[in-house]
Coordinates of C-alpha atoms in Angstrom, one line a residue:
M1 CA -27.1 -224.5 -2.0
D2 CA -29.0 -226.3 -4.7
A3 CA -27.2 -228.3 -7.4
D4 CA -28.3 -225.7 -9.9
V5 CA -26.2 -223.1 -8.1
T6 CA -23.3 -225.6 -7.9
D7 CA -23.6 -226.4 -11.6
S8 CA -23.6 -222.7 -12.6
A9 CA -19.9 -222.4 -12.1
G10 CA -17.8 -221.7 -15.2
R11 CA -16.2 -224.3 -17.3
P12 CA -12.9 -225.6 -16.1
D13 CA -11.2 -224.3 -19.3
G14 CA -12.6 -220.7 -19.3
P15 CA -14.4 -217.9 -17.5
H16 CA -17.9 -218.0 -16.5
R17 CA -20.4 -217.3 -19.5
P18 CA -24.1 -216.7 -18.6
D19 CA -25.3 -217.8 -22.2
D20 CA -23.7 -221.2 -21.6
D21 CA -26.1 -221.6 -18.6
E22 CA -29.1 -220.4 -20.7
E23 CA -28.1 -223.0 -23.5
R24 CA -28.0 -225.7 -21.0
D25 CA -30.7 -225.1 -18.4
G26 CA -33.0 -222.6 -20.2
P27 CA -33.5 -218.9 -18.8
R28 CA -33.5 -218.4 -15.1
S29 CA -35.8 -216.6 -12.8
S30 CA -34.7 -213.7 -10.7
S31 CA -34.3 -216.1 -7.7
G32 CA -32.0 -218.4 -9.7
A33 CA -34.6 -221.2 -10.2
A34 CA -34.4 -222.8 -13.5
G35 CA -37.5 -221.9 -15.6
G36 CA -38.9 -219.7 -12.8
S37 CA -42.3 -219.8 -11.2
P38 CA -45.6 -218.9 -13.0
A39 CA -45.7 -215.8 -10.8
A40 CA -42.2 -214.6 -11.9
S41 CA -42.7 -215.5 -15.5
G42 CA -46.1 -214.0 -15.6
G43 CA -47.8 -217.4 -15.9
A44 CA -50.9 -218.0 -17.9
D45 CA -52.0 -214.4 -17.2
G46 CA -49.5 -212.9 -19.5
P47 CA -46.2 -211.3 -19.0
A48 CA -45.5 -209.4 -15.9
P49 CA -45.4 -205.6 -15.9
G50 CA -42.2 -204.3 -17.7
A51 CA -41.7 -207.6 -19.6
G52 CA -42.9 -205.8 -22.9
A53 CA -40.3 -203.1 -22.7
G54 CA -37.6 -205.6 -21.9
A55 CA -38.6 -207.8 -24.8
G56 CA -38.7 -204.7 -27.3
T57 CA -35.2 -203.6 -26.0
A58 CA -34.1 -207.2 -26.7
A59 CA -35.5 -207.1 -30.1
W60 CA -33.7 -204.0 -31.0
A61 CA -30.4 -205.1 -29.6
D62 CA -30.9 -208.4 -31.7
R63 CA -31.7 -206.5 -34.9
P64 CA -29.5 -207.2 -37.9
K65 CA -26.6 -204.7 -37.9
D66 CA -26.9 -204.1 -41.6
A67 CA -30.7 -203.2 -41.5
F68 CA -29.7 -199.6 -42.7
P69 CA -26.3 -199.8 -44.0
R70 CA -24.3 -196.5 -43.4
R71 CA -23.4 -196.3 -47.2
E72 CA -27.1 -196.5 -48.2
R73 CA -28.1 -193.8 -45.8
H74 CA -25.5 -191.6 -47.1
W75 CA -26.5 -192.3 -50.7
V76 CA -30.0 -191.3 -50.1
R77 CA -28.9 -188.1 -48.2
W78 CA -26.6 -187.0 -51.1
T79 CA -29.2 -187.8 -53.7
A80 CA -31.8 -185.6 -51.9
L81 CA -29.2 -182.9 -51.5
A82 CA -28.1 -183.1 -55.2
A83 CA -31.6 -182.9 -56.3
A84 CA -32.4 -179.8 -54.2
F85 CA -29.3 -178.2 -55.6
V86 CA -30.2 -178.8 -59.2
V87 CA -33.7 -177.5 -58.5
L88 CA -32.3 -174.3 -57.0
V89 CA -29.7 -173.9 -59.9
A90 CA -32.4 -174.3 -62.5
A91 CA -34.7 -171.9 -60.8
G92 CA -31.7 -169.3 -60.4
V93 CA -30.7 -169.9 -64.2
G94 CA -34.3 -169.5 -65.2
W95 CA -34.8 -166.4 -63.1
W96 CA -31.4 -164.9 -64.5
L97 CA -32.6 -165.6 -68.2
Y98 CA -35.8 -164.1 -67.5
R99 CA -34.4 -161.0 -66.0
R100 CA -31.8 -160.7 -68.8
L101 CA -34.6 -161.0 -71.4
D102 CA -36.7 -158.5 -69.6
G103 CA -33.9 -156.1 -69.1
N104 CA -33.0 -156.1 -72.8
I105 CA -36.3 -154.3 -73.7
R106 CA -36.1 -150.4 -73.8
T107 CA -39.2 -148.3 -73.0
D108 CA -40.1 -145.3 -75.1
D109 CA -41.2 -143.0 -72.3
D110 CA -41.0 -140.0 -74.4
A111 CA -43.5 -141.2 -76.9
A112 CA -45.9 -142.2 -74.1
A113 CA -45.7 -138.7 -72.7
E114 CA -46.2 -137.0 -76.0
L115 CA -49.3 -139.2 -76.7
R116 CA -50.7 -138.4 -73.3
A117 CA -50.3 -134.7 -74.1
Y118 CA -52.4 -135.1 -77.2
E119 CA -54.9 -137.5 -75.9
K120 CA -57.9 -135.4 -76.8
E121 CA -57.1 -135.2 -80.6
R122 CA -56.5 -139.1 -80.8
P123 CA -59.2 -141.4 -82.3
T124 CA -61.3 -143.7 -79.9
A125 CA -61.0 -147.4 -80.3
I126 CA -64.2 -148.9 -81.7
A127 CA -63.7 -152.7 -81.8
S128 CA -63.4 -154.1 -78.3
G129 CA -60.7 -156.8 -77.8
A130 CA -58.9 -156.0 -81.2
Q131 CA -55.5 -154.5 -81.1
N132 CA -53.4 -152.3 -83.6
I133 CA -49.6 -152.3 -83.1
L134 CA -47.4 -150.1 -85.1
L135 CA -44.1 -151.8 -86.0
I136 CA -41.4 -149.2 -87.0
G137 CA -38.1 -150.2 -88.5
S138 CA -35.6 -147.6 -87.7
D139 CA -32.9 -146.6 -90.3
S140 CA -30.6 -144.8 -87.8
R141 CA -26.9 -145.3 -88.5
A142 CA -25.8 -144.7 -84.9
G143 CA -24.1 -147.2 -82.9
D144 CA -23.8 -150.7 -84.4
N145 CA -25.7 -149.5 -87.5
A146 CA -22.9 -147.1 -88.6
E147 CA -21.6 -149.4 -91.3
Y148 CA -24.9 -148.9 -93.2
G149 CA -24.3 -145.2 -93.8
R150 CA -23.4 -141.9 -92.3
D151 CA -24.5 -141.2 -88.7
D152 CA -26.5 -137.9 -89.1
H153 CA -26.0 -137.0 -85.4
G154 CA -28.5 -139.7 -84.2
R155 CA -31.3 -138.5 -86.6
Q156 CA -33.3 -141.2 -87.9
R157 CA -36.3 -141.9 -90.2
S158 CA -38.7 -144.9 -90.2
D159 CA -37.3 -147.2 -93.1
T160 CA -40.2 -149.5 -92.7
T161 CA -43.7 -148.9 -91.0
I162 CA -46.1 -151.7 -90.6
L163 CA -49.7 -151.5 -88.9
L164 CA -50.3 -154.9 -87.4
H165 CA -54.0 -155.4 -86.8
L166 CA -55.1 -158.3 -84.5
P167 CA -58.6 -159.0 -84.5
A168 CA -60.6 -159.7 -81.3
D169 CA -61.1 -163.4 -82.1
R170 CA -57.3 -163.7 -82.7
K171 CA -57.9 -166.0 -85.7
S172 CA -55.9 -164.0 -88.1
A173 CA -53.4 -161.1 -88.3
T174 CA -53.1 -158.4 -90.9
A175 CA -49.9 -156.4 -91.5
V176 CA -50.4 -153.2 -93.5
S177 CA -47.4 -151.5 -94.9
V178 CA -47.3 -147.7 -95.1
P179 CA -44.9 -146.4 -97.9
R180 CA -42.1 -144.3 -96.6
D181 CA -42.7 -141.9 -99.4
L182 CA -46.3 -141.4 -98.9
M183 CA -47.4 -137.9 -98.8
A184 CA -49.2 -137.1 -95.5
D185 CA -50.3 -134.4 -93.1
V186 CA -47.6 -134.4 -90.3
P187 CA -48.8 -132.5 -87.3
A188 CA -46.6 -130.3 -85.1
C189 CA -44.5 -132.6 -82.7
H190 CA -42.1 -132.1 -80.0
T191 CA -38.6 -132.6 -81.0
A192 CA -35.7 -134.5 -79.3
D193 CA -34.0 -131.2 -78.5
G194 CA -37.0 -129.6 -76.6
G195 CA -38.4 -127.7 -79.7
T196 CA -41.6 -128.0 -81.9
S197 CA -41.7 -128.9 -85.4
R198 CA -44.2 -127.2 -87.6
E199 CA -47.4 -128.8 -89.1
Q200 CA -46.7 -129.7 -92.7
F201 CA -47.6 -131.8 -95.7
A202 CA -44.6 -134.1 -96.1
Q203 CA -43.3 -137.6 -96.6
F204 CA -44.7 -140.0 -94.0
N205 CA -41.3 -141.1 -92.8
W206 CA -40.2 -137.6 -92.0
A207 CA -42.6 -137.8 -88.9
F208 CA -40.3 -140.0 -87.3
Q209 CA -37.4 -137.8 -87.9
Y210 CA -39.1 -134.8 -86.5
G211 CA -40.9 -136.3 -83.3
G212 CA -39.9 -140.0 -83.1
A213 CA -42.6 -142.6 -82.6
A214 CA -45.3 -140.3 -81.1
C215 CA -45.2 -138.1 -84.1
T216 CA -45.4 -141.1 -86.5
I217 CA -48.3 -142.6 -84.4
R218 CA -50.2 -139.2 -84.5
T219 CA -49.6 -138.9 -88.3
L220 CA -50.9 -142.3 -88.9
E221 CA -54.0 -141.9 -86.7
K222 CA -54.8 -138.6 -88.3
M223 CA -54.7 -140.2 -91.8
T224 CA -56.5 -143.6 -91.1
G225 CA -58.7 -142.7 -88.0
I226 CA -57.4 -146.0 -86.4
R227 CA -56.4 -145.9 -82.7
V228 CA -52.8 -147.3 -82.3
D229 CA -52.7 -149.4 -79.0
H230 CA -48.9 -150.1 -78.9
H231 CA -45.8 -149.6 -80.9
M232 CA -42.4 -151.3 -81.3
I233 CA -39.3 -150.0 -82.8
V234 CA -36.8 -152.5 -84.3
D235 CA -33.2 -151.4 -85.6
F236 CA -31.0 -152.9 -88.4
S237 CA -28.9 -155.2 -86.0
G238 CA -31.9 -156.7 -84.3
F239 CA -33.3 -157.8 -87.5
K240 CA -30.0 -159.4 -88.5
D241 CA -29.8 -161.2 -85.2
M242 CA -33.3 -162.5 -85.4
V243 CA -32.6 -164.2 -88.7
D244 CA -29.4 -165.7 -87.5
A245 CA -31.2 -167.0 -84.5
V246 CA -33.6 -169.1 -86.7
D247 CA -30.5 -170.3 -88.9
G248 CA -31.4 -168.2 -91.9
V249 CA -34.5 -167.9 -94.4
D250 CA -34.7 -169.3 -97.9
V251 CA -35.3 -167.1 -100.9
C252 CA -35.2 -167.6 -104.7
L253 CA -33.7 -165.1 -107.1
R254 CA -34.4 -165.2 -110.8
E255 CA -31.5 -162.7 -111.2
P256 CA -28.3 -162.1 -109.6
I257 CA -27.9 -159.2 -107.3
D258 CA -24.8 -157.0 -106.8
D259 CA -25.8 -153.9 -104.7
K260 CA -23.0 -152.3 -102.8
A261 CA -25.4 -150.0 -101.0
A262 CA -27.1 -153.0 -99.5
H263 CA -24.1 -154.9 -98.9
L264 CA -25.4 -157.8 -101.0
R265 CA -24.0 -159.9 -103.7
L266 CA -25.6 -163.1 -104.8
P267 CA -26.0 -165.1 -107.9
A268 CA -29.4 -166.2 -109.2
G269 CA -31.0 -169.3 -107.6
R270 CA -32.0 -170.5 -104.2
H271 CA -30.2 -169.2 -101.2
R272 CA -30.5 -169.4 -97.5
L273 CA -29.8 -165.8 -96.3
D274 CA -28.1 -165.1 -93.0
G275 CA -28.8 -162.1 -91.0
E276 CA -26.5 -159.7 -92.9
Q277 CA -27.7 -161.0 -96.4
A278 CA -31.2 -160.8 -95.2
L279 CA -31.0 -157.1 -94.3
G280 CA -29.4 -156.3 -97.6
Y281 CA -32.3 -158.2 -99.3
V282 CA -35.0 -156.3 -97.6
R283 CA -33.3 -152.9 -98.1
A284 CA -32.1 -153.3 -101.6
R285 CA -34.0 -150.9 -103.9
K286 CA -32.4 -150.0 -107.2
S287 CA -30.9 -153.5 -107.9
L288 CA -34.1 -155.6 -107.6
G289 CA -37.3 -155.1 -109.4
D290 CA -38.4 -151.8 -110.6
G291 CA -36.5 -149.8 -108.1
S292 CA -39.6 -148.5 -106.5
D293 CA -40.3 -148.2 -102.8
T294 CA -43.5 -150.2 -103.3
D295 CA -41.6 -153.0 -104.9
R296 CA -39.2 -153.1 -101.9
M297 CA -42.3 -153.2 -99.5
D298 CA -43.6 -156.1 -101.3
R299 CA -40.2 -158.0 -100.9
Q300 CA -40.1 -157.1 -97.2
Q301 CA -43.6 -158.4 -96.7
K302 CA -42.8 -161.7 -98.3
F303 CA -39.6 -162.0 -96.4
L304 CA -41.3 -161.3 -93.1
G305 CA -43.9 -163.9 -93.9
A306 CA -41.2 -166.5 -94.6
L307 CA -39.5 -165.6 -91.3
V308 CA -42.8 -166.2 -89.4
N309 CA -43.4 -169.5 -91.3
K310 CA -39.8 -170.6 -90.4
V311 CA -40.3 -170.0 -86.7
Q312 CA -43.6 -171.9 -86.6
S313 CA -42.6 -174.9 -88.8
N314 CA -39.3 -175.5 -86.9
G315 CA -41.0 -175.7 -83.4
V316 CA -39.1 -172.8 -82.2
L317 CA -41.9 -171.8 -79.9
L318 CA -41.9 -175.1 -78.3
N319 CA -38.2 -175.7 -77.9
P320 CA -36.5 -173.6 -75.2
T321 CA -32.9 -174.1 -76.7
K322 CA -34.1 -172.6 -79.9
L323 CA -36.6 -170.1 -78.5
Y324 CA -34.1 -168.3 -76.2
P325 CA -31.8 -167.0 -79.1
V326 CA -34.7 -165.7 -80.9
L327 CA -36.1 -163.9 -77.8
D328 CA -32.7 -162.6 -76.9
A329 CA -32.2 -161.2 -80.3
A330 CA -35.7 -159.7 -80.5
T331 CA -35.7 -158.2 -77.1
K332 CA -32.4 -156.6 -77.6
S333 CA -33.5 -154.8 -80.7
L334 CA -36.9 -153.6 -79.3
T335 CA -38.0 -150.2 -78.0
T336 CA -41.7 -150.4 -76.9
D337 CA -44.3 -148.3 -75.2
P338 CA -44.9 -149.0 -71.5
G339 CA -47.7 -151.4 -72.2
L340 CA -45.3 -153.9 -73.9
D341 CA -41.9 -153.3 -72.2
S342 CA -41.8 -156.5 -70.2
L343 CA -41.3 -160.1 -71.3
R344 CA -44.6 -160.9 -69.7
D345 CA -46.4 -158.4 -71.8
L346 CA -44.7 -159.8 -75.0
Y347 CA -45.4 -163.3 -73.9
D348 CA -49.2 -162.5 -73.5
L349 CA -49.3 -160.9 -77.1
V350 CA -47.6 -163.9 -78.6
R351 CA -49.6 -166.4 -76.7
G352 CA -52.7 -164.8 -78.1
M353 CA -51.3 -165.4 -81.8
R354 CA -49.7 -168.8 -81.4
N355 CA -52.8 -170.7 -82.9
V356 CA -53.1 -168.3 -86.0
P357 CA -52.6 -170.3 -89.0
T358 CA -49.7 -169.2 -91.3
D359 CA -52.0 -168.6 -94.3
K360 CA -54.1 -166.2 -92.1
V361 CA -51.0 -164.0 -91.3
Q362 CA -51.5 -161.6 -94.3
F363 CA -49.5 -158.8 -95.8
L364 CA -50.6 -155.9 -98.0
T365 CA -49.8 -152.3 -98.7
V366 CA -52.2 -149.4 -98.5
P367 CA -53.7 -148.4 -101.8
R368 CA -51.3 -146.0 -103.3
K369 CA -50.3 -144.4 -106.6
P370 CA -47.6 -142.0 -107.7
Y371 CA -48.2 -138.5 -106.3
S372 CA -49.6 -136.2 -109.0
L373 CA -46.9 -133.4 -108.5
N374 CA -43.9 -135.7 -107.8
A375 CA -43.7 -139.1 -109.3
N376 CA -41.0 -140.0 -106.8
R377 CA -43.7 -139.8 -104.0
D378 CA -46.8 -141.6 -103.3
E379 CA -50.5 -140.7 -102.4
L380 CA -53.4 -142.7 -101.3
V381 CA -55.9 -144.2 -103.8
E382 CA -59.4 -143.2 -102.8
P383 CA -62.0 -144.3 -101.8
D384 CA -60.1 -147.7 -101.5
A385 CA -57.8 -146.4 -98.8
T386 CA -60.8 -145.1 -96.9
R387 CA -62.5 -148.4 -97.2
L388 CA -59.6 -150.4 -96.0
F389 CA -59.0 -148.1 -93.0
A390 CA -62.8 -148.6 -92.1
Q391 CA -62.6 -152.3 -92.2
L392 CA -59.5 -152.2 -89.7
R393 CA -61.0 -149.6 -87.6
Q394 CA -64.4 -151.7 -87.2
D395 CA -62.5 -155.1 -87.0
V396 CA -64.1 -156.4 -90.2
P397 CA -61.9 -159.3 -91.9
V398 CA -59.7 -158.0 -94.7
E399 CA -59.3 -160.5 -97.6
V400 CA -55.8 -160.6 -99.2
V401 CA -55.2 -162.6 -102.4
P402 CA -51.7 -163.1 -104.3
A403 CA -51.0 -160.5 -106.9
D404 CA -51.2 -161.7 -110.3
G405 CA -48.0 -162.4 -112.3
G406 CA -45.8 -161.8 -109.3
D407 CA -42.7 -163.7 -108.5
T408 CA -39.9 -163.6 -105.8
A409 CA -37.3 -161.6 -107.8
T410 CA -39.8 -158.9 -109.5
P411 CA -43.0 -159.1 -107.5
T412 CA -45.8 -157.0 -108.7
P413 CA -46.7 -153.9 -106.9
A414 CA -49.7 -153.9 -104.7
A415 CA -52.9 -153.5 -106.6
S416 CA -56.1 -151.6 -105.6
P417 CA -59.0 -153.5 -104.3
S418 CA -61.0 -155.4 -106.9
T419 CA -64.3 -154.1 -105.8
A420 CA -64.9 -150.3 -106.4
A421 CA -67.4 -150.0 -103.7
S422 CA -68.3 -146.8 -101.8
P423 CA -66.4 -145.8 -98.6
S424 CA -69.1 -147.2 -96.7
A425 CA -68.6 -150.6 -98.1
A426 CA -67.2 -152.1 -94.9
S427 CA -70.5 -151.8 -93.3
S428 CA -72.9 -152.3 -96.3
A429 CA -74.2 -155.5 -97.8
S430 CA -72.2 -155.2 -101.0
P431 CA -69.4 -157.8 -101.5
A432 CA -66.4 -157.3 -99.3
P433 CA -63.3 -156.0 -101.3
T434 CA -60.2 -158.0 -101.7
Y435 CA -56.5 -156.6 -101.6
S436 CA -53.5 -157.9 -103.4
G437 CA -50.8 -159.1 -101.0
T438 CA -49.3 -162.3 -99.6
N439 CA -49.5 -164.4 -96.6
A440 CA -46.7 -166.4 -94.3
A441 CA -47.7 -169.8 -95.7
E442 CA -46.4 -168.8 -99.2
D443 CA -43.2 -170.3 -100.3
L444 CA -40.9 -167.9 -101.9
C445 CA -39.4 -170.6 -104.1
K446 CA -42.5 -172.1 -105.3
R447 CA -44.1 -169.3 -107.2

């Protein structure tokens, strides 16, 4: 045997350790020769077949044991799982909120069916892209509204009616109030009990009592020649919740109010009204101003303008935490036609109006005067009313200017147009008429 073999024996004080031999003599060949021959080691021609795999295995075996610490791998894994969980929860909550808001909205299928039945008598839309939406404030005392008066077996009248005109360019919005006591031709309408009311000349808000929204729409279309594209019905409690959702609206009173019927008692001065107080403020009649319905409509218009301004100025539309309570309050109080009965439909409507400046959100009342046969009722002023309806029907801009001498406590009733032109003035070269009213940019406490 060679000396190398003899020397390969283990140390006297311990068992044989191959790594000791390698440290002393270097790596051996498969035949036991120190260093090995060129053929065995691959020589100058490179490593022998299989040597690369062996070297890779040795490199992996010699890797640092903490290259991928177990704790770090667990941290990465749990972070990914947590992120996925948060995304799923957020998506689930978002979907739940959407479904809740969407489910709040009630659909007025009865009105849709009634309007389809009388489609042939309805006016044709003239201006492409423009929309006319009828907003109806219900004075029903049923359910949550029972505290505001006697529940007359679910019968209701339209306490407030506003025709909202959105032009095709969506650069403005014009809200026209129709007096509840305005005398009008009310057509025969299907009633809730399956009967049919008779055609009659009566107060405008009786149409809602007889045949609901469809009868109101048909009465308005017959009076104005304007095609109503959509309608919304809002109740008392919904109005209160919307005001509370924006943390109240500021108003200024020159005189104190003590109105038991409106549930409102306030001293003179500046006040931030909550929902309950705001409802009393817009409903009060005998205790504010001259006690007329026209005076009340003017106050309602100013308050709605202040509410719109509050929503825009406080960034409600861009803040989800502020927007959700407003949407929840609004959708819970709404009954709409099938064309607006989803959150997506309402979003598309609001999105088209989001860039309208507040000074272009205008409010006015149809030209009216006391009815000749009953001073407690109203009738249209002609040809001024016909001219206004023609402008809206043809999507011609309506100019609204502040009423002279008005203030927040005793606003001046809406005046007639300042230009006494013919009914065809909307399409002639004569100067465009102006109407007295207000806009959403007006501060109720700076007049």
